[in-house]
Short mmCIF file of C-alpha atoms in Angstrom, two decimals:
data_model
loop_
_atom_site.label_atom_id
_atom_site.label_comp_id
_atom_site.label_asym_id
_atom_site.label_seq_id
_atom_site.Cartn_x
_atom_site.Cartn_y
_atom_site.Cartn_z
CA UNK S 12 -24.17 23.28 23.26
CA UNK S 13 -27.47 24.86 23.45
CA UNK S 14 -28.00 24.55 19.41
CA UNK S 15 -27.72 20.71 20.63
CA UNK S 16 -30.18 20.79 22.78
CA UNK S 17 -32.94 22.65 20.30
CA UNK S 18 -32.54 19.98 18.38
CA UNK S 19 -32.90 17.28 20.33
CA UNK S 20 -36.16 18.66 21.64
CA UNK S 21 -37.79 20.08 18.25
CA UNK S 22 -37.30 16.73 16.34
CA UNK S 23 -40.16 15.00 17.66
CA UNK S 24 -42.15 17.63 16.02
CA UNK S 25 -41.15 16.75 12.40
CA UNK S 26 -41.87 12.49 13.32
CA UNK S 27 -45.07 13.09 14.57
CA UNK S 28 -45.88 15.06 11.82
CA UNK S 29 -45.37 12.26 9.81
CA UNK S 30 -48.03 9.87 11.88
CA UNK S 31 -51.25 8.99 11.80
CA UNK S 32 -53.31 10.30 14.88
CA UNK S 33 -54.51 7.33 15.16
CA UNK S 34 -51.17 5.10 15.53
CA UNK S 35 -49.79 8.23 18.08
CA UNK S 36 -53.11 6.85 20.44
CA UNK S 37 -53.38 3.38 19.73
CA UNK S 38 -53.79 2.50 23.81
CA UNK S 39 -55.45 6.04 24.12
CA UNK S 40 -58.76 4.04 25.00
CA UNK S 41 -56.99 1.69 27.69
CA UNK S 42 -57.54 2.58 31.19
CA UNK S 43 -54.82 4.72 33.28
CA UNK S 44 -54.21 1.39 35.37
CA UNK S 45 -53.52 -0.52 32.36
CA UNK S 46 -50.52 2.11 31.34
CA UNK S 47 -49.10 2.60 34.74
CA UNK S 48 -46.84 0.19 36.58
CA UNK S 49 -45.34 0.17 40.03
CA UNK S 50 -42.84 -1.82 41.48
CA UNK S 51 -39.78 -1.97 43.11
CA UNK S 52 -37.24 -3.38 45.64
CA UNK S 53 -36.23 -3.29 48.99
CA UNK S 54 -32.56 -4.27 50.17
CA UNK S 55 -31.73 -5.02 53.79
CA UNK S 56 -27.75 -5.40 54.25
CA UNK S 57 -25.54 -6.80 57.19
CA UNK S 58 -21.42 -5.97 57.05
CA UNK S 59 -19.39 -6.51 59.98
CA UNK S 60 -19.72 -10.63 60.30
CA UNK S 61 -15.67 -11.76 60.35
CA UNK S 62 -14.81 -8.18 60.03
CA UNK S 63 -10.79 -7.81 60.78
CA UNK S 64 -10.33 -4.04 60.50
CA UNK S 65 -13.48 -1.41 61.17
CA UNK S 66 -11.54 1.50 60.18
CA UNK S 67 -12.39 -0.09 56.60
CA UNK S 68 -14.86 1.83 55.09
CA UNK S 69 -16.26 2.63 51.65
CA UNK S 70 -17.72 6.37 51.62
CA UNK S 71 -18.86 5.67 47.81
CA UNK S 72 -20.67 2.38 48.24
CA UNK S 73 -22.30 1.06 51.56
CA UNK S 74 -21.60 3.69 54.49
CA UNK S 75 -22.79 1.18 56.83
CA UNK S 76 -19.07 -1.21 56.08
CA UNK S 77 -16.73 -0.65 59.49
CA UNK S 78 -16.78 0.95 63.08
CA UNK S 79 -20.54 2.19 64.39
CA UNK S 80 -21.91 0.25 61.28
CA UNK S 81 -25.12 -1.93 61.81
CA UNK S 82 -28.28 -3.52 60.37
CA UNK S 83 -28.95 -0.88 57.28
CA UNK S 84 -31.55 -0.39 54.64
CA UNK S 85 -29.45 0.10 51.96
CA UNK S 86 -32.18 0.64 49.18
CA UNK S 87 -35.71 1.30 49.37
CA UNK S 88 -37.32 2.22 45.86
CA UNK S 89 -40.97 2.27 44.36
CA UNK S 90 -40.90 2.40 40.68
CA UNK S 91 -43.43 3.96 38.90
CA UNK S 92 -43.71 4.31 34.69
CA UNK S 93 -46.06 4.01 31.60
CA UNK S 94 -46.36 4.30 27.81
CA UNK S 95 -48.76 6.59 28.02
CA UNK S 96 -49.08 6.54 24.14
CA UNK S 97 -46.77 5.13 21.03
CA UNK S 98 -44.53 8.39 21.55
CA UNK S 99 -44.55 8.89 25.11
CA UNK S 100 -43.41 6.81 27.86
CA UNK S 101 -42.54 8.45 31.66
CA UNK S 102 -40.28 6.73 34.40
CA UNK S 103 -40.07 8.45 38.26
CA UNK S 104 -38.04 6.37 40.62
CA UNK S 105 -37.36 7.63 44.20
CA UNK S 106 -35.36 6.17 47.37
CA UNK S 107 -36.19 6.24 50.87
CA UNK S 108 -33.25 5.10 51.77
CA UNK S 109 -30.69 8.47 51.43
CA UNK S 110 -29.10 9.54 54.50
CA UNK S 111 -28.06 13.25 54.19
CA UNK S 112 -25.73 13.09 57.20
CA UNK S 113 -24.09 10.04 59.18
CA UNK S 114 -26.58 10.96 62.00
CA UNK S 115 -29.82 10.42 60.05
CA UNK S 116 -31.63 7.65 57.78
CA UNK S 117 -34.25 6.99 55.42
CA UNK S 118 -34.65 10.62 53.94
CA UNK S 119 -36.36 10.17 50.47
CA UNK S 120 -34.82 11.75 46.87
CA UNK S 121 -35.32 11.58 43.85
CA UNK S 122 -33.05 8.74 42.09
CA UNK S 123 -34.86 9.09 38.00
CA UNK S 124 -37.45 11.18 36.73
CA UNK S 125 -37.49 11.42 33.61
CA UNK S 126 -39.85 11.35 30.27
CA UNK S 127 -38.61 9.70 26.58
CA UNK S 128 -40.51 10.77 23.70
CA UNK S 129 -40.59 8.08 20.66
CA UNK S 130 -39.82 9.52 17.12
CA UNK S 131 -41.80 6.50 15.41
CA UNK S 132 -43.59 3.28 16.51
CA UNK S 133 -41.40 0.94 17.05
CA UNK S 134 -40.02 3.34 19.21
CA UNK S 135 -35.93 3.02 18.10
CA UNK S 136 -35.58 6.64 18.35
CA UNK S 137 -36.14 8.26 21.07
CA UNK S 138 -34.67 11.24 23.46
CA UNK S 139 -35.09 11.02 27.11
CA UNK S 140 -35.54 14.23 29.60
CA UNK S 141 -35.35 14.67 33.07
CA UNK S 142 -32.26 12.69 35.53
CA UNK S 143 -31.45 9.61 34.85
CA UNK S 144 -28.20 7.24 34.70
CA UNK S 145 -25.86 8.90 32.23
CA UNK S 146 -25.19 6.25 29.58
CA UNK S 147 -21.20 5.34 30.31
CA UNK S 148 -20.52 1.65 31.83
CA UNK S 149 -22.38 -1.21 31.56
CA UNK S 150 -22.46 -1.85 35.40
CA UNK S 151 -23.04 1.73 36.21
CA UNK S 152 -26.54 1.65 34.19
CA UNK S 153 -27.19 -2.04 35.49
CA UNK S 154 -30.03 -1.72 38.07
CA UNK S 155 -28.46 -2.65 41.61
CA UNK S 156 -31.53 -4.54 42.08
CA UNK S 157 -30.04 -7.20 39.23
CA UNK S 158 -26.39 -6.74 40.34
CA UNK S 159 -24.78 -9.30 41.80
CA UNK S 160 -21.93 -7.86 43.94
CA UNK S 161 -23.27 -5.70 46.47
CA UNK S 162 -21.71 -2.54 45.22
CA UNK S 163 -20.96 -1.16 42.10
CA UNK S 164 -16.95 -1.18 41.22
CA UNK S 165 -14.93 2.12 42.50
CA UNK S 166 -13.02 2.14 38.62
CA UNK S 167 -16.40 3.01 36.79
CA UNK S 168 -18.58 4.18 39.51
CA UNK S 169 -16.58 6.96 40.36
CA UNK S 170 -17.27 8.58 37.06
CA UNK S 171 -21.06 10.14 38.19
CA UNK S 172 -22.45 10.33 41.66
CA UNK S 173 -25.51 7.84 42.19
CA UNK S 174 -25.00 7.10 38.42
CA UNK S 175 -27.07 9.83 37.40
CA UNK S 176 -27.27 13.17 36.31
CA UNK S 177 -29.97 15.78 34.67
CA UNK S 178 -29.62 16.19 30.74
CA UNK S 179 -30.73 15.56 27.88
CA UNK S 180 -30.24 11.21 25.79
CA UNK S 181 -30.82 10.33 22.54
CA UNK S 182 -31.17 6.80 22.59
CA UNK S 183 -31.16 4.49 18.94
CA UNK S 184 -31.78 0.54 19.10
CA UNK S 185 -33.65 -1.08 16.42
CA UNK S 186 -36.87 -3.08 17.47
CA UNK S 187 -34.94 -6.44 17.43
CA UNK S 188 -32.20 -5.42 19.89
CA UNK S 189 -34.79 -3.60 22.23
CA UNK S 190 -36.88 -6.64 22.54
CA UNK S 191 -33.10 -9.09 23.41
CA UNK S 192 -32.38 -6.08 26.16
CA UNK S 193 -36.01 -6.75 27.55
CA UNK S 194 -35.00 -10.52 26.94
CA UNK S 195 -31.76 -10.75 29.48
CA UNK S 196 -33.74 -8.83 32.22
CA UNK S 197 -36.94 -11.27 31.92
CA UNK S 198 -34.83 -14.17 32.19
CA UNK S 199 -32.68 -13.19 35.01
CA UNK S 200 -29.66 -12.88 33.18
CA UNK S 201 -28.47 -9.69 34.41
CA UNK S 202 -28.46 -7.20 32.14
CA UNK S 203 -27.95 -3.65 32.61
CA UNK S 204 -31.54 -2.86 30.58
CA UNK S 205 -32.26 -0.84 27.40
CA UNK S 206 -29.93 2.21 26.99
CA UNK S 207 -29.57 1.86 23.26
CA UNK S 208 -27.30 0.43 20.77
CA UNK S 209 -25.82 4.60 20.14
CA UNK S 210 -26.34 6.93 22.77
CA UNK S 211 -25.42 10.37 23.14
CA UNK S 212 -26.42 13.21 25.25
CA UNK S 213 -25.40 16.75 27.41
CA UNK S 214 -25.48 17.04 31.30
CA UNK S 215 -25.04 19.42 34.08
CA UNK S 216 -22.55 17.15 34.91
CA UNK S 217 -22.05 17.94 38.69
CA UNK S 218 -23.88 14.70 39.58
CA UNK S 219 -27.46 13.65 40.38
CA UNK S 220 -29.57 16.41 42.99
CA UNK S 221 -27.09 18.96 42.23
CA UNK S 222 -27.65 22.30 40.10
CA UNK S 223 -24.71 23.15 37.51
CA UNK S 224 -22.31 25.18 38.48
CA UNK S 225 -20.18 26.51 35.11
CA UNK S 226 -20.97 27.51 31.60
CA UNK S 227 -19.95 24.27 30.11
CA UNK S 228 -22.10 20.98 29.90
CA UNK S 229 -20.90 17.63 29.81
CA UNK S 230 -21.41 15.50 26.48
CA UNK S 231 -21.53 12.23 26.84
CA UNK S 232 -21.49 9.22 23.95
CA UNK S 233 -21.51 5.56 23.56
CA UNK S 234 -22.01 2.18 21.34
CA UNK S 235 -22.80 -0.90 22.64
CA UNK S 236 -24.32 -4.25 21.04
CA UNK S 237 -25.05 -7.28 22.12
CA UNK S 238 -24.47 -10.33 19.86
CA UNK S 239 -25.78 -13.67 19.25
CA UNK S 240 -23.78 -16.44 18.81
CA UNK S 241 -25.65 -19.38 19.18
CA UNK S 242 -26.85 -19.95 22.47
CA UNK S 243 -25.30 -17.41 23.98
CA UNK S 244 -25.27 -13.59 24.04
CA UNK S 245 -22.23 -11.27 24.27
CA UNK S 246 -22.14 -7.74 24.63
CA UNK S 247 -19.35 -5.28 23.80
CA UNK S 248 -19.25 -1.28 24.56
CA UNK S 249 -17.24 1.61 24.23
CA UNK S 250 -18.14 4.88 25.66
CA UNK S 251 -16.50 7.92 26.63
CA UNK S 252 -17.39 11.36 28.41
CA UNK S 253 -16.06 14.91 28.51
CA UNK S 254 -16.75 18.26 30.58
CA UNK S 255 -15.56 20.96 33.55
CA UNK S 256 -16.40 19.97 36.71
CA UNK S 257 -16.82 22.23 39.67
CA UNK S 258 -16.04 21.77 43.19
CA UNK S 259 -17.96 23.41 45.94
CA UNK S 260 -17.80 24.44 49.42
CA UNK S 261 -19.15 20.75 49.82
CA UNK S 262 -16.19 18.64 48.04
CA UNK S 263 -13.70 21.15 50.47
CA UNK S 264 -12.02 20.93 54.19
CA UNK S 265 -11.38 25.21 53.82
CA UNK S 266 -7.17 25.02 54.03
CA UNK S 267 -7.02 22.66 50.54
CA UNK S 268 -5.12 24.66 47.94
CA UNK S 269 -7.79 24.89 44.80
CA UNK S 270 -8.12 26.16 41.15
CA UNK S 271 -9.15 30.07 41.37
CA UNK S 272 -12.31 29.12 39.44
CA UNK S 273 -12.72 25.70 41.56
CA UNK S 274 -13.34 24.10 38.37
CA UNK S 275 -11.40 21.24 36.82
CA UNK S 276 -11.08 19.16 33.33
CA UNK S 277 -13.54 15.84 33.82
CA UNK S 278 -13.35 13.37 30.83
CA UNK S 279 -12.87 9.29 30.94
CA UNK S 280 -13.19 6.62 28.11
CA UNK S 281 -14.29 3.11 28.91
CA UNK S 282 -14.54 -0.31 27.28
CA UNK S 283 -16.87 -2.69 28.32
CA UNK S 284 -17.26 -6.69 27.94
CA UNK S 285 -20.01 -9.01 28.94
CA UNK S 286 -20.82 -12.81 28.77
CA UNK S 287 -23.83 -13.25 30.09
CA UNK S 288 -24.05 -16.31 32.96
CA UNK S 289 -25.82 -18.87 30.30
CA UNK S 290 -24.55 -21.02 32.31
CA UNK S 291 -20.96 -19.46 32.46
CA UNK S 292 -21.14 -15.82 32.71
CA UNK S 293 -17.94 -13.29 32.40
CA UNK S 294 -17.63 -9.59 32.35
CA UNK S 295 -14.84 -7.12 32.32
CA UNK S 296 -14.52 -3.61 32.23
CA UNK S 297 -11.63 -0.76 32.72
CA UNK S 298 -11.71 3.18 32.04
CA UNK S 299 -8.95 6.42 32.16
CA UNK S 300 -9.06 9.54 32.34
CA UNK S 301 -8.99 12.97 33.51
CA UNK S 302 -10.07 14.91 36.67
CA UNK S 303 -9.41 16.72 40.05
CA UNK S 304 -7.54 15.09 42.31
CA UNK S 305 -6.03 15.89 45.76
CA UNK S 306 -1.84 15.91 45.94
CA UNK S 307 -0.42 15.61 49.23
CA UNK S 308 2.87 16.60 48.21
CA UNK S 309 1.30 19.72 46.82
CA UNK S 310 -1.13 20.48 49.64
CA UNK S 311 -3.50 21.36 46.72
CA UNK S 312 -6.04 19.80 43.89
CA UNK S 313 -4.88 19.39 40.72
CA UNK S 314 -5.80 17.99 37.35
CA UNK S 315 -4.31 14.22 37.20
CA UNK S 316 -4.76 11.12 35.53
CA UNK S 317 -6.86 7.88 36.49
CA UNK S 318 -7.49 4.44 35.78
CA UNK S 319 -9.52 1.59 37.10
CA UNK S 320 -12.05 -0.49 36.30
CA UNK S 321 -12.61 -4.39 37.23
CA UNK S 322 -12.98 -8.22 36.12
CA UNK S 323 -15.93 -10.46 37.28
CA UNK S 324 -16.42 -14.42 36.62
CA UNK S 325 -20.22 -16.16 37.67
CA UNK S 326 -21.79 -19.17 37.08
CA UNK S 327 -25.77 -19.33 37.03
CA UNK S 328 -27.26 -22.60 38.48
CA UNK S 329 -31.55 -23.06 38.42
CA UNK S 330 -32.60 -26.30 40.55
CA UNK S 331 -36.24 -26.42 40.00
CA UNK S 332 -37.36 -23.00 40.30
CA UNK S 333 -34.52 -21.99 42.64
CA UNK S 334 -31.55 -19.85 41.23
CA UNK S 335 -28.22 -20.18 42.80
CA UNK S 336 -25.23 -17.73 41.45
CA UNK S 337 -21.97 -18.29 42.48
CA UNK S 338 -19.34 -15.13 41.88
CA UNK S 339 -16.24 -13.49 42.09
CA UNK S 340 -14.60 -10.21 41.33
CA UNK S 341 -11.41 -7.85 41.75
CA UNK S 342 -11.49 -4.29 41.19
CA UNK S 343 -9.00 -1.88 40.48
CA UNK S 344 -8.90 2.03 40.90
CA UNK S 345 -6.09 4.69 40.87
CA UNK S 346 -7.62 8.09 40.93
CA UNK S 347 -9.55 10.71 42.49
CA UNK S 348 -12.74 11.11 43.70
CA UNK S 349 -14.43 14.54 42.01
CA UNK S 350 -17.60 14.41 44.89
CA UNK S 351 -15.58 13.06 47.79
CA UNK S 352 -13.91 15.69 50.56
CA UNK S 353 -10.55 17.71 48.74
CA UNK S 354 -11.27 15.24 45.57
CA UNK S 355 -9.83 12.76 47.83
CA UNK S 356 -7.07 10.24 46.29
CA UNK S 357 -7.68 6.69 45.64
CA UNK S 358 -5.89 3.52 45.47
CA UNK S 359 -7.98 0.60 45.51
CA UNK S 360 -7.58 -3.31 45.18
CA UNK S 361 -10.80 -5.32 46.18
CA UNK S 362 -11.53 -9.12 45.72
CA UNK S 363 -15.21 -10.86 46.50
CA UNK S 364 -16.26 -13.71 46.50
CA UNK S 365 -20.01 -14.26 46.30
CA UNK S 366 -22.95 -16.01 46.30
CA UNK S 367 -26.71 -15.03 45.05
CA UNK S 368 -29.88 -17.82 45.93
CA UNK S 369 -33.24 -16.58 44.82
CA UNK S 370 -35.66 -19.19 46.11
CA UNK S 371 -38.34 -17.23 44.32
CA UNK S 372 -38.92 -14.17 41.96
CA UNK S 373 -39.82 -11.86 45.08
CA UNK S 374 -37.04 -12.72 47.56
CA UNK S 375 -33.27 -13.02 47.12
CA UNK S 376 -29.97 -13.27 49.41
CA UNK S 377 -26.62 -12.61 49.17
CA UNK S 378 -23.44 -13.53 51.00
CA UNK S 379 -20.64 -12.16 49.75
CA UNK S 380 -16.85 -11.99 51.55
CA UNK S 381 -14.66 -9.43 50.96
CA UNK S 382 -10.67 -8.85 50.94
CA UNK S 383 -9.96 -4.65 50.54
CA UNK S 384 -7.00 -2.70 50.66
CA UNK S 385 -7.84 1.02 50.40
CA UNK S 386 -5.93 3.93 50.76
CA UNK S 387 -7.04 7.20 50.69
CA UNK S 388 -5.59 10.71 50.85
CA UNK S 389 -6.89 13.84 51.71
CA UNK S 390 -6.33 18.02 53.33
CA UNK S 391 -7.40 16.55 56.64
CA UNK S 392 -5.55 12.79 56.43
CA UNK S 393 -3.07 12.06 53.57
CA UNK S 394 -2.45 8.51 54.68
CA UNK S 395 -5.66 6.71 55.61
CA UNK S 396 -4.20 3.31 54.58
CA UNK S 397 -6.27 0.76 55.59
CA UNK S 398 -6.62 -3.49 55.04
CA UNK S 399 -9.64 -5.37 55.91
CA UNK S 400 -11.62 -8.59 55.50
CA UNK S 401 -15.73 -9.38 56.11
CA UNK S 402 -18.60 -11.04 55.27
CA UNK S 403 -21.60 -9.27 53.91
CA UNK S 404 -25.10 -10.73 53.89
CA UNK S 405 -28.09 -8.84 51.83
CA UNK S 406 -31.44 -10.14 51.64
CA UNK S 407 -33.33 -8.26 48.78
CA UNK S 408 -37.56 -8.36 48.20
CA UNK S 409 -38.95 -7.60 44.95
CA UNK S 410 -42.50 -6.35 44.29
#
């Protein structure tokens, strides 16, 4: 694994070899605020309007969802990044909206930060070092600033905490297909940005803001293109994943039996489909797997299967400069949850029904109701069974 990661690093050093100093500087004379960029988004959320059950919650997604829940900040994020020259290009994201306990708010942490370096001009090859979203489902990597339910499905998302991870990307799309990622995001059509047409790449694999805690790294690979066909664009992916994962004092209640070395098998596959909303939009994806899970017959954590993943249909409207999006999706997930309490079972069914308006480029709302049935199991409750209904209202800025 390590012989991977020499490489990855010392190949930059034969490409640049092969370019002209002048080419490797060609904005060398533009000023640092021409290079930079900063922006970002700020989400404001509201849960508990028609709410039928407040013992619903979703510990993944939105703590704020059920009993003691309120008016939340669910995102707060400045953006800052720059091609600093043809080869190098930096990207630092934080939040300011991470709660370390359920007492507490707006603690900032780092979310990216990360630096790719360009093996030629067009910049199609490239590695990328630092955290960062690990390269494995389309909606996972989609920025939840262009996402149009409010949270990300528990099928995929349960694969990486926060969608990120440190490690080390190499990232291939040819100049064409990098400019139609750039495309979908300028227009509004949702995309989930430029992670390449191949990626692959090795991670601590224990989750964003966490140090590694085993000899083995994850790897991590995936394909993805997305095709024109007239008018409209569709994407297709496959991507898969594999690794130890270890759980710490953190993940456990203290009377959970466990692995001796606390560390468990961790690998998924996933397809992925997407129609972008041109005006009809659909987009489908579903992933199994491998990982720790608790077993309430056993008392203990074991290695078990999973599945999940979810279906989504949207229609995009614009009336004058005003974009309406109406939406709906059901998600699916049987498995554990690696960073949750004991690896805490899952079995989740979710429907919502949605609708995005964006009466301008800087300002956007959601409603968005929601029928959930989740049951959970755990050392400290192996039947948390729970059915629930309510409407969810976000109002997003962008800057």
């Amino acid at each position: 694994m390590n012989k991977i990661i020499v490489v990855l690093l010392a190949i930059p050093s034969l490409v640049w070899g092969q370019t002209s100093d002048s080419a490797a500087d060609a904005n060398k004379d533009n000023p640092w605020y021409k290079r930079f960029t900063i922006r970002g988004y700020v989400q404001v959320r509201y849960n508990r309007l028609l709410e039928t059950n407040p013992n619903l919650k979703n510990d993944q997604g939105d703590k704020s969802i059920g009993k003691n829940g309120g008016m939340s900040i669910r995102r707060a994020r400045i953006i800052l990044s720059g091609q600093l020259n043809n080869h190098v290009y930096f990207y630092f994201q934080p939040d300011f909206a991470a709660s370390p306990s359920s007492d507490d708010l707006h603690f900032g942490q780092i979310r990216d930060a990360y630096i790719d370096v360009s093996f030629d001009k067009k910049r199609e090859y490239r590695v990328r070092l630092g955290q960062s979203k690990v390269p494995y489902g389309f909606e996972a990597m989609q920025s939840s600033s262009n996402r149009m339910p409010l949270d990300r499905s528990d099928g995929i998302n349960s694969a990486f905490v926060n969608e990120r991870d440190l490690g080390a990307y190499f990232y291939y799309a040819p100049a064409k297909i990098r400019a139609r990622f750039a495309w979908l995001l300028s227009e509004g059509l949702k995309g989930s940005g430029d992670y390449g047409v191949a990626a692959f790449g090795v991670l601590n694999g224990q989750g964003a803001n966490r140090p590694e805690k085993n000899e083995g790294m994850h790897v991590v690979a995936r394909l993805s293109y997305p095709f024109a066909i007239k008018k409209q664009i569709i994407e297709a992916g496959i991507q898969a994943y594999s690794g130890m994962f270890t759980l710490t004092d953190r993940h456990l209640s203290g009377k959970v039996k466990i692995e001796d070395d606390h560390t468990y098998e961790d690998k998924r596959v996933a397809a992925s489909f997407i129609l972008y909303p041109q005006p009809f939009g659909f987009q489908a994806e579903y992933n199994i797997g491998r990982g720790p899970q608790y077993d309430p017959a056993l008392d203990s954590i074991v290695h078990k299967s999973l599945q999940g993943g979810y279906v989504m249909a949207s229609f995009r409207k614009k009336i004058n400069r005003q974009v309406f999006i109406p939406f709906s999706r059901f998600h699916y997930y049987d498995g554990g949850k690696k960073f949750e309490q004991d690896a805490r079972a899952y079995l989740v069914r979710e429907l919502e029904i949605g609708l995005e308006w964006q009466p301008s480029k800087y300002f956007e709302l959601v409603a968005m109701y929601t029928i959930s049935h989740r049951r959970t199991a755990d050392f400290m409750n192996e039947n948390n069974d729970q059915k629930g209904n309510l409407l969810r209202l976000q109002a997003q800025l962008n800057f």
